[in-house]
């Protein structure tokens, strides 16, 4: 699907446009013709940069993608020296923009390429998108949802445990009801219709019995809720919750001090290793003059200019090594204190969460207790009223009919009890049937929480594996001066040459740039950037020979829908959609025109 990009006052392009085809697209021209500026225009349309042309107050990038006739328009405006952006960039989320900048837009300013170029640890840049995922907030939300499922699962388990008892109760009530009906039929098989008074008395007695049973249940529930409420209040009163502000302050200071010590130690370590290597390899003459005397060689210290022997220099290095060890010991002590404070902080947070849970639970119990007590009071009032009316009706009913009346009352009461028991059994069966579903949901939530907790380590693992895989693929095709390279668990880049570890600065410019591209590709795969960013940009690879550039372009083209790169006229050998800046109006050409007499 063809894209069309139009630029106005973007970087070094005053005005220009081009069509971008699926596959490889090469912006081919000599220096200062707008190649890198065109890539900056793509980045502008995606919302990652704001390269307004110097001296201009407005600019814009328009990208037509043919995706449901969507048109990406990004406007740039300079106000009081600050460039602002408006419009609808291709990437809406800051997370996607960060991923694109780090892992898809592989120009010379790419942070990962820069880090590899100078031998810097790449952990912070490779894991930078994780800062936008709000992992802690996601875990908190999932925990809340899991706690709710856990409560529902507990109710389902309790319902399953009660099923045999409820089924037994239903069976017993059914038997009782059958016996009562049989006796009633035997006593009055030939009797006529019951009197209104007898019918009403039977109804009242049945209702009174039902209300009495309900009062018993409500009283039991009230007592149980009171006991639980008392326990939760006692637990809340015994809970000690303290603020962790002091610990946070101390942690922040300790971490600052720890970083300072580590920085000092690393600085001294580099000084020590460099000077130690000079002495160990006997290459002092590289730095200063050496005088070979009878008893010992005399040298001029390359730092202070004073005369010294090798023993003097080694003594100074030994003192420097002791200082490094002292700083390492201080760092270890501080790290132990940091670990201790973080454990205390976690204890305080746990206590705070428990306090919140207890407060919520107490509120629920208090509300339930009030509702139960109110229901109990109303039920008792209703039963008292029925007692009075039953006493009045009993005087009107003939004593010979007492048994029939009692039977009818018992039958109605038993029917009501049976209906309640069946309803409770149905409800418990329904709850019990939900256990498997709830357990699966609980396990899924627990797995999601575990995945989020392990998200950073998983991303690191995937990035290291992706780095090794990509490098293996490319080393089979490139004739490099090193055999292999890997990212350590701490994301330091280790290169092997002739079976031994080699320094990055010993590699060629092209080799370092190749490793930078591979490291960015590792992040591209680990964060699945290709699913959200369909384009990859490539610029600033002057250190690669033309044949090596061809290999790299072919490799990258298989990993993205659109690959856009800059190329010089002499860079040939790859099949690409050629983008020529000959019709673009660029800043460098305007300068040439103005300079012409």
Coordinates of C-alpha atoms in Angstrom, one line a residue:
X1 CA 0.0 0.0 0.0
X2 CA 1.6 3.2 -1.2
X3 CA 2.2 6.1 1.3
X4 CA 2.6 9.7 0.2
X5 CA 4.5 12.2 2.4
X6 CA 4.4 16.0 1.9
X7 CA 6.8 18.2 3.9
X8 CA 6.9 22.0 4.5
X9 CA 9.7 23.6 6.6
X10 CA 10.7 20.3 8.2
X11 CA 14.5 20.1 9.1
X12 CA 16.4 21.1 6.0
X13 CA 13.4 20.7 3.6
X14 CA 11.5 23.9 2.7
X15 CA 9.1 22.0 0.5
X16 CA 9.1 18.4 -0.9
X17 CA 7.1 15.3 -1.3
X18 CA 7.6 11.6 -2.2
X19 CA 5.8 8.3 -2.4
X20 CA 6.8 5.5 -0.1
X21 CA 6.2 1.9 -1.3
X22 CA 6.1 -1.3 0.7
X23 CA 9.5 -2.8 0.9
X24 CA 12.8 -0.9 0.5
X25 CA 12.8 2.8 -0.2
X26 CA 16.1 4.6 -0.8
X27 CA 16.5 8.4 -0.6
X28 CA 19.5 8.6 -2.9
X29 CA 21.6 11.8 -3.3
X30 CA 24.9 13.4 -2.4
X31 CA 25.5 15.3 0.8
X32 CA 23.2 18.2 1.9
X33 CA 20.4 17.3 -0.4
X34 CA 17.7 16.6 2.2
X35 CA 18.1 12.8 2.7
X36 CA 18.2 12.8 6.5
X37 CA 15.6 15.6 6.6
X38 CA 13.2 13.4 4.7
X39 CA 13.6 10.7 7.4
X40 CA 13.0 13.5 10.0
X41 CA 9.8 14.3 8.1
X42 CA 8.6 10.6 8.6
X43 CA 9.5 10.8 12.3
X44 CA 7.5 14.1 12.5
X45 CA 4.5 12.4 11.0
X46 CA 4.8 9.6 13.5
X47 CA 5.0 12.2 16.4
X48 CA 8.4 11.5 17.7
X49 CA 10.3 14.7 16.8
X50 CA 9.5 18.4 16.0
X51 CA 12.3 19.5 13.7
X52 CA 11.0 22.9 12.5
X53 CA 13.3 24.5 10.0
X54 CA 15.6 27.1 11.5
X55 CA 14.2 30.6 11.1
X56 CA 10.7 29.4 10.2
X57 CA 7.6 29.9 12.5
X58 CA 5.5 27.1 11.1
X59 CA 5.8 23.8 9.3
X60 CA 3.8 20.7 8.6
X61 CA 4.1 17.0 7.6
X62 CA 1.2 15.3 5.8
X63 CA 1.2 11.5 5.4
X64 CA -1.4 9.8 3.3
X65 CA -1.5 6.0 4.2
X66 CA -4.7 4.9 2.4
X67 CA -5.8 3.2 5.6
X68 CA -9.5 3.8 5.5
X69 CA -8.7 7.1 3.8
X70 CA -7.0 8.4 6.9
X71 CA -4.6 11.3 6.5
X72 CA -2.0 12.1 9.1
X73 CA -1.4 15.8 9.5
X74 CA 1.1 17.2 12.0
X75 CA 1.5 21.0 12.4
X76 CA 4.6 22.6 14.0
X77 CA 4.7 26.1 15.4
X78 CA 7.4 28.1 17.0
X79 CA 6.4 30.4 19.9
X80 CA 8.9 32.3 22.0
X81 CA 11.7 30.0 20.9
X82 CA 9.7 26.8 21.7
X83 CA 8.3 24.4 19.0
X84 CA 4.9 22.9 19.7
X85 CA 3.0 20.2 17.8
X86 CA -0.7 19.9 16.9
X87 CA -2.7 17.6 14.7
X88 CA -3.0 13.8 14.6
X89 CA 0.3 12.0 14.5
X90 CA 0.4 8.4 13.3
X91 CA 1.3 7.3 16.9
X92 CA -1.1 8.5 19.6
X93 CA 0.5 6.9 22.6
X94 CA 3.7 8.1 24.1
X95 CA 4.7 4.5 24.8
X96 CA 4.5 3.7 21.0
X97 CA 6.5 6.9 20.2
X98 CA 9.3 5.8 22.6
X99 CA 9.4 2.3 21.1
X100 CA 9.6 3.8 17.6
X101 CA 12.4 6.2 18.5
X102 CA 14.4 3.5 20.1
X103 CA 13.8 0.4 18.0
X104 CA 12.4 1.5 14.6
X105 CA 14.0 4.9 13.8
X106 CA 17.6 3.8 13.4
X107 CA 19.2 7.0 12.3
X108 CA 22.5 8.4 13.6
X109 CA 20.8 10.0 16.6
X110 CA 19.3 6.7 17.8
X111 CA 20.0 6.4 21.5
X112 CA 20.9 2.7 21.3
X113 CA 23.3 3.2 18.4
X114 CA 24.9 6.1 20.4
X115 CA 25.2 4.0 23.5
X116 CA 26.9 1.1 21.6
X117 CA 29.1 3.6 19.7
X118 CA 30.7 4.9 23.0
X119 CA 30.6 1.5 24.8
X120 CA 27.9 2.5 27.2
X121 CA 25.6 0.0 29.1
X122 CA 22.3 -0.3 27.2
X123 CA 20.0 -1.6 29.9
X124 CA 18.3 1.8 30.6
X125 CA 17.6 2.6 27.0
X126 CA 16.5 -1.0 26.0
X127 CA 14.0 -1.1 28.9
X128 CA 12.9 2.5 28.7
X129 CA 9.4 1.7 27.3
X130 CA 8.6 -0.2 30.6
X131 CA 8.5 3.2 32.4
X132 CA 5.3 4.0 30.4
X133 CA 3.5 0.7 31.2
X134 CA 2.4 1.6 34.8
X135 CA 3.1 -2.0 35.8
X136 CA 2.6 -1.3 39.5
X137 CA -0.9 0.3 38.8
X138 CA -1.8 -2.7 36.6
X139 CA -0.8 -5.1 39.4
X140 CA -2.8 -3.2 42.0
X141 CA -5.9 -3.3 39.7
X142 CA -5.5 -7.0 39.1
X143 CA -5.0 -7.7 42.8
X144 CA -8.3 -5.9 43.6
X145 CA -10.0 -8.0 40.9
X146 CA -8.4 -11.2 42.2
X147 CA -9.5 -10.4 45.8
X148 CA -13.1 -10.0 44.6
X149 CA -12.9 -13.4 42.7
X150 CA -11.3 -15.0 45.8
X151 CA -14.3 -13.8 48.0
X152 CA -16.8 -15.2 45.4
X153 CA -14.8 -18.4 45.2
X154 CA -14.9 -18.7 49.0
X155 CA -18.7 -18.3 48.9
X156 CA -18.9 -21.0 46.2
X157 CA -16.8 -23.4 48.2
X158 CA -19.0 -22.8 51.3
X159 CA -22.1 -23.4 49.2
X160 CA -20.6 -26.7 47.9
X161 CA -19.9 -27.8 51.4
X162 CA -23.5 -27.1 52.5
X163 CA -25.1 -29.0 49.6
X164 CA -25.4 -32.4 51.4
X165 CA -26.9 -30.8 54.4
X166 CA -29.3 -28.7 52.3
X167 CA -30.3 -31.7 50.2
X168 CA -31.0 -33.7 53.4
X169 CA -33.1 -30.9 54.8
X170 CA -35.2 -30.7 51.6
X171 CA -35.7 -34.5 51.6
X172 CA -36.7 -34.4 55.3
X173 CA -39.2 -31.6 54.8
X174 CA -40.7 -33.4 51.8
X175 CA -41.3 -36.5 54.0
X176 CA -42.7 -34.4 56.8
X177 CA -45.1 -32.6 54.4
X178 CA -46.3 -35.9 53.0
X179 CA -47.0 -37.3 56.5
X180 CA -48.9 -34.2 57.5
X181 CA -51.1 -34.2 54.4
X182 CA -51.9 -37.9 54.8
X183 CA -52.9 -37.3 58.4
X184 CA -55.0 -34.3 57.4
X185 CA -56.9 -36.4 54.8
X186 CA -57.5 -39.2 57.3
X187 CA -58.9 -36.8 59.9
X188 CA -61.3 -34.9 57.8
X189 CA -61.8 -36.8 54.6
X190 CA -65.5 -36.2 54.6
X191 CA -65.5 -32.7 56.1
X192 CA -66.9 -29.8 54.2
X193 CA -65.1 -26.6 53.5
X194 CA -63.2 -25.1 56.4
X195 CA -64.6 -22.0 58.1
X196 CA -63.1 -18.7 57.4
X197 CA -62.0 -18.3 61.0
X198 CA -60.2 -21.7 60.9
X199 CA -58.6 -20.9 57.6
X200 CA -57.4 -17.5 58.9
X201 CA -56.2 -19.1 62.1
X202 CA -54.2 -21.7 60.2
X203 CA -52.7 -19.0 58.0
X204 CA -51.7 -16.9 61.1
X205 CA -50.2 -19.8 62.9
X206 CA -48.2 -20.8 59.8
X207 CA -47.0 -17.3 59.4
X208 CA -46.1 -17.0 63.1
X209 CA -44.1 -20.2 62.9
X210 CA -42.3 -18.9 59.9
X211 CA -41.6 -15.6 61.6
X212 CA -40.3 -17.4 64.7
X213 CA -37.9 -19.4 62.5
X214 CA -36.8 -16.2 60.8
X215 CA -36.3 -14.4 64.1
X216 CA -34.0 -17.3 65.2
X217 CA -32.0 -17.0 62.0
X218 CA -31.8 -13.2 62.3
X219 CA -30.7 -13.4 66.0
X220 CA -28.0 -16.0 65.0
X221 CA -26.9 -13.8 62.2
X222 CA -26.8 -10.7 64.4
X223 CA -24.7 -12.5 67.0
X224 CA -22.3 -13.8 64.4
X225 CA -21.9 -10.4 62.7
X226 CA -21.3 -8.7 66.2
X227 CA -18.6 -11.2 67.0
X228 CA -16.9 -10.7 63.6
X229 CA -17.2 -7.0 63.9
X230 CA -15.6 -7.1 67.4
X231 CA -12.8 -9.2 66.0
X232 CA -12.1 -6.9 63.1
X233 CA -12.2 -3.8 65.4
X234 CA -9.8 -5.4 67.8
X235 CA -7.5 -6.3 64.9
X236 CA -7.7 -2.8 63.6
X237 CA -6.9 -1.3 67.1
X238 CA -3.9 -3.7 67.5
X239 CA -2.6 -2.8 64.0
X240 CA 0.4 -0.5 64.1
X241 CA 0.6 1.7 60.9
X242 CA 3.4 4.1 60.6
X243 CA 4.3 6.5 57.9
X244 CA 7.2 5.5 55.6
X245 CA 8.1 9.1 54.7
X246 CA 11.3 9.1 56.8
X247 CA 12.3 5.8 55.2
X248 CA 11.6 7.1 51.7
X249 CA 13.7 10.2 52.5
X250 CA 16.6 8.1 53.8
X251 CA 16.3 5.6 50.9
X252 CA 16.5 8.5 48.4
X253 CA 19.6 9.9 50.2
X254 CA 21.2 6.5 50.4
X255 CA 20.6 5.8 46.7
X256 CA 22.1 9.2 45.8
X257 CA 25.1 8.5 48.0
X258 CA 25.4 4.9 46.6
X259 CA 25.4 6.3 43.0
X260 CA 28.1 8.8 43.9
X261 CA 30.3 6.1 45.5
X262 CA 29.7 3.8 42.5
X263 CA 30.6 6.6 40.1
X264 CA 33.8 7.4 42.1
X265 CA 34.7 3.7 42.2
X266 CA 34.2 3.2 38.5
X267 CA 36.3 6.3 37.8
X268 CA 39.1 5.2 40.1
X269 CA 38.8 1.6 38.6
X270 CA 39.3 2.9 35.1
X271 CA 42.4 5.0 36.2
X272 CA 43.8 2.0 38.1
X273 CA 43.2 -0.5 35.2
X274 CA 44.7 1.8 32.6
X275 CA 47.9 2.5 34.6
X276 CA 48.1 -1.1 35.8
X277 CA 48.0 -2.3 32.2
X278 CA 50.8 0.1 31.2
X279 CA 53.0 -1.3 34.0
X280 CA 52.0 -5.0 33.6
X281 CA 52.7 -4.9 29.8
X282 CA 55.9 -2.9 30.3
X283 CA 54.8 -0.1 28.0
X284 CA 55.8 2.8 30.3
X285 CA 57.8 4.3 27.4
X286 CA 54.5 5.1 25.7
X287 CA 53.8 7.7 28.3
X288 CA 57.2 8.9 29.6
X289 CA 60.9 8.5 29.3
X290 CA 62.5 5.5 30.9
X291 CA 66.1 5.5 32.3
X292 CA 67.6 2.0 32.6
X293 CA 69.9 2.1 35.6
X294 CA 71.9 -0.5 37.4
X295 CA 69.6 -1.1 40.4
X296 CA 66.3 -0.2 38.9
X297 CA 64.7 1.6 36.0
X298 CA 64.0 5.2 36.6
X299 CA 61.0 6.9 35.0
X300 CA 59.5 10.3 34.9
X301 CA 55.9 10.2 36.3
X302 CA 53.6 11.0 33.5
X303 CA 51.2 12.7 35.9
X304 CA 53.3 14.8 38.2
X305 CA 56.6 15.0 36.2
X306 CA 58.8 13.8 39.2
X307 CA 61.3 11.0 38.9
X308 CA 60.2 7.6 40.3
X309 CA 60.9 3.9 40.1
X310 CA 58.6 1.1 39.0
X311 CA 58.2 0.2 42.7
X312 CA 57.1 3.7 43.5
X313 CA 54.4 3.6 40.8
X314 CA 53.2 0.1 41.9
X315 CA 53.0 1.4 45.5
X316 CA 50.8 4.2 44.4
X317 CA 48.7 1.8 42.3
X318 CA 48.3 -0.4 45.4
X319 CA 47.1 2.5 47.4
X320 CA 44.6 3.3 44.7
X321 CA 43.5 -0.3 44.7
X322 CA 42.9 -0.1 48.4
X323 CA 40.8 3.0 48.0
X324 CA 38.7 1.2 45.3
X325 CA 38.2 -1.7 47.7
X326 CA 37.2 0.8 50.5
X327 CA 34.6 2.4 48.2
X328 CA 33.3 -1.1 47.2
X329 CA 32.9 -2.0 50.9
X330 CA 31.1 1.3 51.5
X331 CA 28.8 0.6 48.6
X332 CA 28.0 -2.9 49.9
X333 CA 27.2 -1.5 53.4
X334 CA 24.9 1.1 51.9
X335 CA 23.2 -1.5 49.7
X336 CA 22.6 -3.6 52.8
X337 CA 21.0 -0.6 54.5
X338 CA 18.9 0.1 51.3
X339 CA 17.7 -3.5 51.3
X340 CA 16.8 -3.3 55.0
X341 CA 14.9 0.0 54.5
X342 CA 13.0 -1.3 51.5
X343 CA 11.9 -4.3 53.5
X344 CA 10.6 -2.0 56.2
X345 CA 8.9 0.1 53.7
X346 CA 7.2 -3.0 52.3
X347 CA 6.1 -3.9 55.8
X348 CA 4.6 -0.4 56.3
X349 CA 2.7 -0.6 53.0
X350 CA 1.4 -4.1 53.9
X351 CA 0.1 -2.7 57.2
X352 CA -1.5 0.2 55.4
X353 CA -3.3 -2.0 53.0
X354 CA -4.4 -4.2 55.9
X355 CA -5.7 -1.2 57.7
X356 CA -7.7 -0.1 54.6
X357 CA -9.1 -3.7 54.2
X358 CA -10.1 -3.8 57.8
X359 CA -11.8 -0.4 57.6
X360 CA -13.8 -1.4 54.6
X361 CA -14.7 -4.7 56.2
X362 CA -15.8 -3.0 59.4
X363 CA -18.0 -0.6 57.4
X364 CA -19.6 -3.5 55.6
X365 CA -20.2 -5.4 58.8
X366 CA -21.7 -2.3 60.5
X367 CA -24.0 -1.8 57.6
X368 CA -25.1 -5.4 57.6
X369 CA -25.6 -5.4 61.4
X370 CA -27.8 -2.4 61.2
X371 CA -29.9 -3.9 58.4
X372 CA -30.2 -7.3 60.3
X373 CA -31.2 -5.6 63.6
X374 CA -33.8 -3.5 61.8
X375 CA -35.2 -6.6 60.1
X376 CA -35.2 -8.5 63.4
X377 CA -37.1 -5.6 65.1
X378 CA -39.7 -5.5 62.4
X379 CA -40.1 -9.3 62.4
X380 CA -40.6 -9.4 66.2
X381 CA -43.2 -6.7 66.0
X382 CA -45.1 -8.6 63.3
X383 CA -45.0 -11.8 65.3
X384 CA -46.3 -10.0 68.4
X385 CA -49.1 -8.7 66.4
X386 CA -49.9 -12.2 65.1
X387 CA -49.9 -13.6 68.7
X388 CA -52.6 -11.2 69.6
X389 CA -54.7 -12.0 66.6
X390 CA -54.2 -15.8 67.0
X391 CA -55.4 -15.5 70.6
X392 CA -58.6 -13.8 69.5
X393 CA -59.2 -16.4 66.7
X394 CA -58.5 -19.4 68.9
X395 CA -61.5 -18.5 71.1
X396 CA -63.7 -18.6 68.0
X397 CA -62.6 -22.0 66.7
X398 CA -64.1 -25.2 68.2
X399 CA -61.7 -27.2 70.3
X400 CA -62.6 -30.3 68.3
X401 CA -61.1 -28.8 65.2
X402 CA -57.8 -28.0 67.0
X403 CA -55.9 -30.9 65.5
X404 CA -57.1 -30.1 62.0
X405 CA -56.1 -26.5 62.5
X406 CA -52.8 -27.5 63.9
X407 CA -52.2 -29.8 61.0
X408 CA -53.1 -27.1 58.4
X409 CA -50.8 -24.7 60.1
X410 CA -48.0 -27.2 60.2
X411 CA -48.6 -28.1 56.5
X412 CA -48.4 -24.4 55.5
X413 CA -45.4 -23.8 57.6
X414 CA -43.7 -26.9 56.2
X415 CA -44.6 -25.9 52.7
X416 CA -43.1 -22.5 53.3
X417 CA -40.0 -24.1 54.9
X418 CA -39.7 -26.5 51.9
X419 CA -39.9 -23.7 49.4
X420 CA -37.2 -21.7 51.3
X421 CA -35.0 -24.9 51.5
X422 CA -35.4 -25.6 47.8
X423 CA -34.6 -22.0 46.9
X424 CA -31.5 -22.1 49.2
X425 CA -30.5 -25.5 47.6
X426 CA -30.9 -24.1 44.1
X427 CA -28.9 -21.0 45.0
X428 CA -26.1 -23.1 46.6
X429 CA -26.0 -25.4 43.6
X430 CA -25.7 -22.4 41.3
X431 CA -22.9 -21.0 43.4
X432 CA -21.1 -24.4 43.6
X433 CA -21.3 -24.8 39.8
X434 CA -19.3 -21.5 39.4
X435 CA -16.3 -22.9 41.3
X436 CA -14.4 -24.2 38.2
X437 CA -15.0 -20.9 36.4
X438 CA -14.0 -18.8 39.4
X439 CA -10.9 -21.0 39.9
X440 CA -9.9 -20.5 36.3
X441 CA -10.5 -16.8 36.6
X442 CA -8.5 -16.6 39.8
X443 CA -5.6 -18.6 38.3
X444 CA -5.7 -16.4 35.2
X445 CA -5.5 -13.2 37.3
X446 CA -2.7 -14.7 39.4
X447 CA -0.8 -15.6 36.2
X448 CA -1.3 -12.1 34.9
X449 CA 0.0 -10.6 38.1
X450 CA 3.0 -12.9 38.0
X451 CA 3.6 -12.0 34.3
X452 CA 3.6 -8.3 35.2
X453 CA 6.0 -8.9 38.0
X454 CA 8.3 -10.7 35.7
X455 CA 7.6 -8.4 32.7
X456 CA 10.9 -6.5 33.0
X457 CA 13.1 -9.6 33.4
X458 CA 11.2 -11.3 30.6
X459 CA 11.7 -8.3 28.3
X460 CA 15.4 -8.4 29.2
X461 CA 15.7 -12.1 28.4
X462 CA 13.8 -11.7 25.1
X463 CA 16.1 -8.8 24.2
X464 CA 19.3 -10.7 24.9
X465 CA 18.0 -13.7 23.0
X466 CA 16.9 -11.5 20.1
X467 CA 20.3 -9.8 20.0
X468 CA 22.1 -13.2 19.9
X469 CA 19.8 -14.5 17.2
X470 CA 20.1 -11.4 14.9
X471 CA 23.8 -11.2 15.4
X472 CA 24.2 -14.9 14.5
X473 CA 22.2 -14.4 11.3
X474 CA 24.3 -11.4 10.3
X475 CA 27.7 -12.7 11.3
X476 CA 27.1 -15.6 8.8
X477 CA 27.0 -13.0 6.1
X478 CA 29.4 -10.2 7.3
X479 CA 33.2 -10.6 7.3
X480 CA 33.8 -8.9 10.7
X481 CA 36.9 -8.6 12.7
X482 CA 35.3 -10.3 15.7
X483 CA 33.8 -13.8 16.1
X484 CA 30.8 -13.0 18.3
X485 CA 29.3 -10.6 20.8
X486 CA 26.7 -10.9 23.5
X487 CA 24.8 -8.8 26.0
X488 CA 25.5 -9.8 29.6
X489 CA 22.8 -10.1 32.3
X490 CA 23.6 -6.5 33.2
X491 CA 23.5 -5.4 29.5
X492 CA 27.1 -4.7 29.0
X493 CA 28.3 -5.5 25.5
X494 CA 31.0 -8.1 25.4
X495 CA 32.9 -8.8 22.1
X496 CA 35.1 -11.8 21.4
X497 CA 38.0 -11.6 19.0
X498 CA 40.4 -14.5 18.4
X499 CA 38.9 -16.3 21.4
X500 CA 39.5 -13.4 23.8
X501 CA 37.4 -10.4 25.0
X502 CA 38.1 -7.3 22.9
X503 CA 37.4 -3.6 23.7
X504 CA 34.7 -1.9 21.7
X505 CA 37.0 0.9 20.8
X506 CA 39.2 -1.6 19.1
X507 CA 36.4 -2.3 16.6
X508 CA 36.0 -0.5 13.4
X509 CA 33.3 2.2 13.0
X510 CA 31.3 -0.1 10.8
X511 CA 31.4 -2.9 13.3
X512 CA 30.2 -0.7 16.1
X513 CA 27.4 0.6 14.0
X514 CA 26.4 -2.9 13.1
X515 CA 26.3 -3.9 16.8
X516 CA 24.2 -0.8 17.5
X517 CA 21.7 -1.8 14.8
X518 CA 21.5 -5.4 16.2
X519 CA 20.9 -4.0 19.7
X520 CA 18.0 -1.9 18.5
X521 CA 16.6 -4.8 16.6
X522 CA 16.6 -6.8 19.9
X523 CA 14.4 -4.2 21.4
X524 CA 12.2 -4.1 18.3
X525 CA 11.5 -7.9 18.7
X526 CA 11.3 -7.9 22.5
X527 CA 8.6 -5.1 22.6
X528 CA 6.9 -6.3 19.4
X529 CA 7.3 -2.9 17.8
X530 CA 6.5 -4.1 14.3
X531 CA 2.9 -4.7 15.3
X532 CA 2.4 -0.9 15.9
X533 CA 5.1 0.8 13.8
X534 CA 5.1 -0.5 10.2
X535 CA 8.1 1.5 9.1
X536 CA 11.8 1.3 9.9
X537 CA 14.3 4.1 9.1
X538 CA 18.0 3.7 8.5
X539 CA 20.6 6.6 8.2
X540 CA 24.1 7.4 9.1
X541 CA 25.8 4.2 8.0
X542 CA 28.8 5.7 6.2
X543 CA 31.1 3.3 8.1
X544 CA 29.6 0.3 6.2
X545 CA 30.9 -0.7 2.8
X546 CA 28.4 -0.9 0.0
X547 CA 28.3 -4.7 -0.1
X548 CA 27.8 -4.8 3.7
X549 CA 25.0 -2.2 3.4
X550 CA 23.3 -4.4 0.9
X551 CA 23.3 -7.3 3.3
X552 CA 22.0 -5.2 6.2
X553 CA 19.2 -3.7 4.0
X554 CA 18.0 -7.1 2.8
X555 CA 18.0 -8.4 6.5
X556 CA 16.0 -5.4 7.7
X557 CA 13.5 -5.4 4.8
X558 CA 12.3 -8.9 6.0
X559 CA 11.4 -7.4 9.4
X560 CA 9.3 -4.4 8.5
X561 CA 6.6 -3.4 6.0
X562 CA 8.3 -0.2 5.0
X563 CA 12.1 0.3 5.1
X564 CA 13.3 3.9 4.3
X565 CA 17.1 4.5 4.2
X566 CA 19.5 7.2 2.9
X567 CA 22.0 6.2 0.2
X568 CA 24.7 7.9 -1.8
X569 CA 24.8 7.6 -5.6
X570 CA 27.5 5.0 -5.4
X571 CA 25.5 2.7 -3.0
X572 CA 24.1 0.2 -5.3
X573 CA 23.1 -3.5 -5.4
X574 CA 19.8 -3.5 -3.6
X575 CA 16.4 -3.4 -5.2
X576 CA 14.6 -0.3 -3.9
X577 CA 12.0 2.4 -4.7
X578 CA 14.2 5.3 -5.5
X579 CA 13.3 8.7 -3.9
X580 CA 15.1 11.6 -5.6
X581 CA 15.3 14.9 -3.8
X582 CA 15.9 16.7 -7.1
X583 CA 12.5 18.5 -7.0
X584 CA 12.7 19.3 -3.3
X585 CA 13.4 22.8 -2.1
X586 CA 16.1 22.4 0.5
X587 CA 17.9 24.9 2.7
X588 CA 21.4 24.1 1.3
X589 CA 20.3 24.9 -2.3
X590 CA 18.8 28.2 -1.2
X591 CA 22.2 29.1 0.4
X592 CA 24.0 28.2 -2.8
X593 CA 21.6 30.5 -4.8
X594 CA 22.0 33.3 -2.4
X595 CA 25.8 33.0 -2.6
X596 CA 25.9 33.1 -6.4
X597 CA 27.0 36.6 -7.7

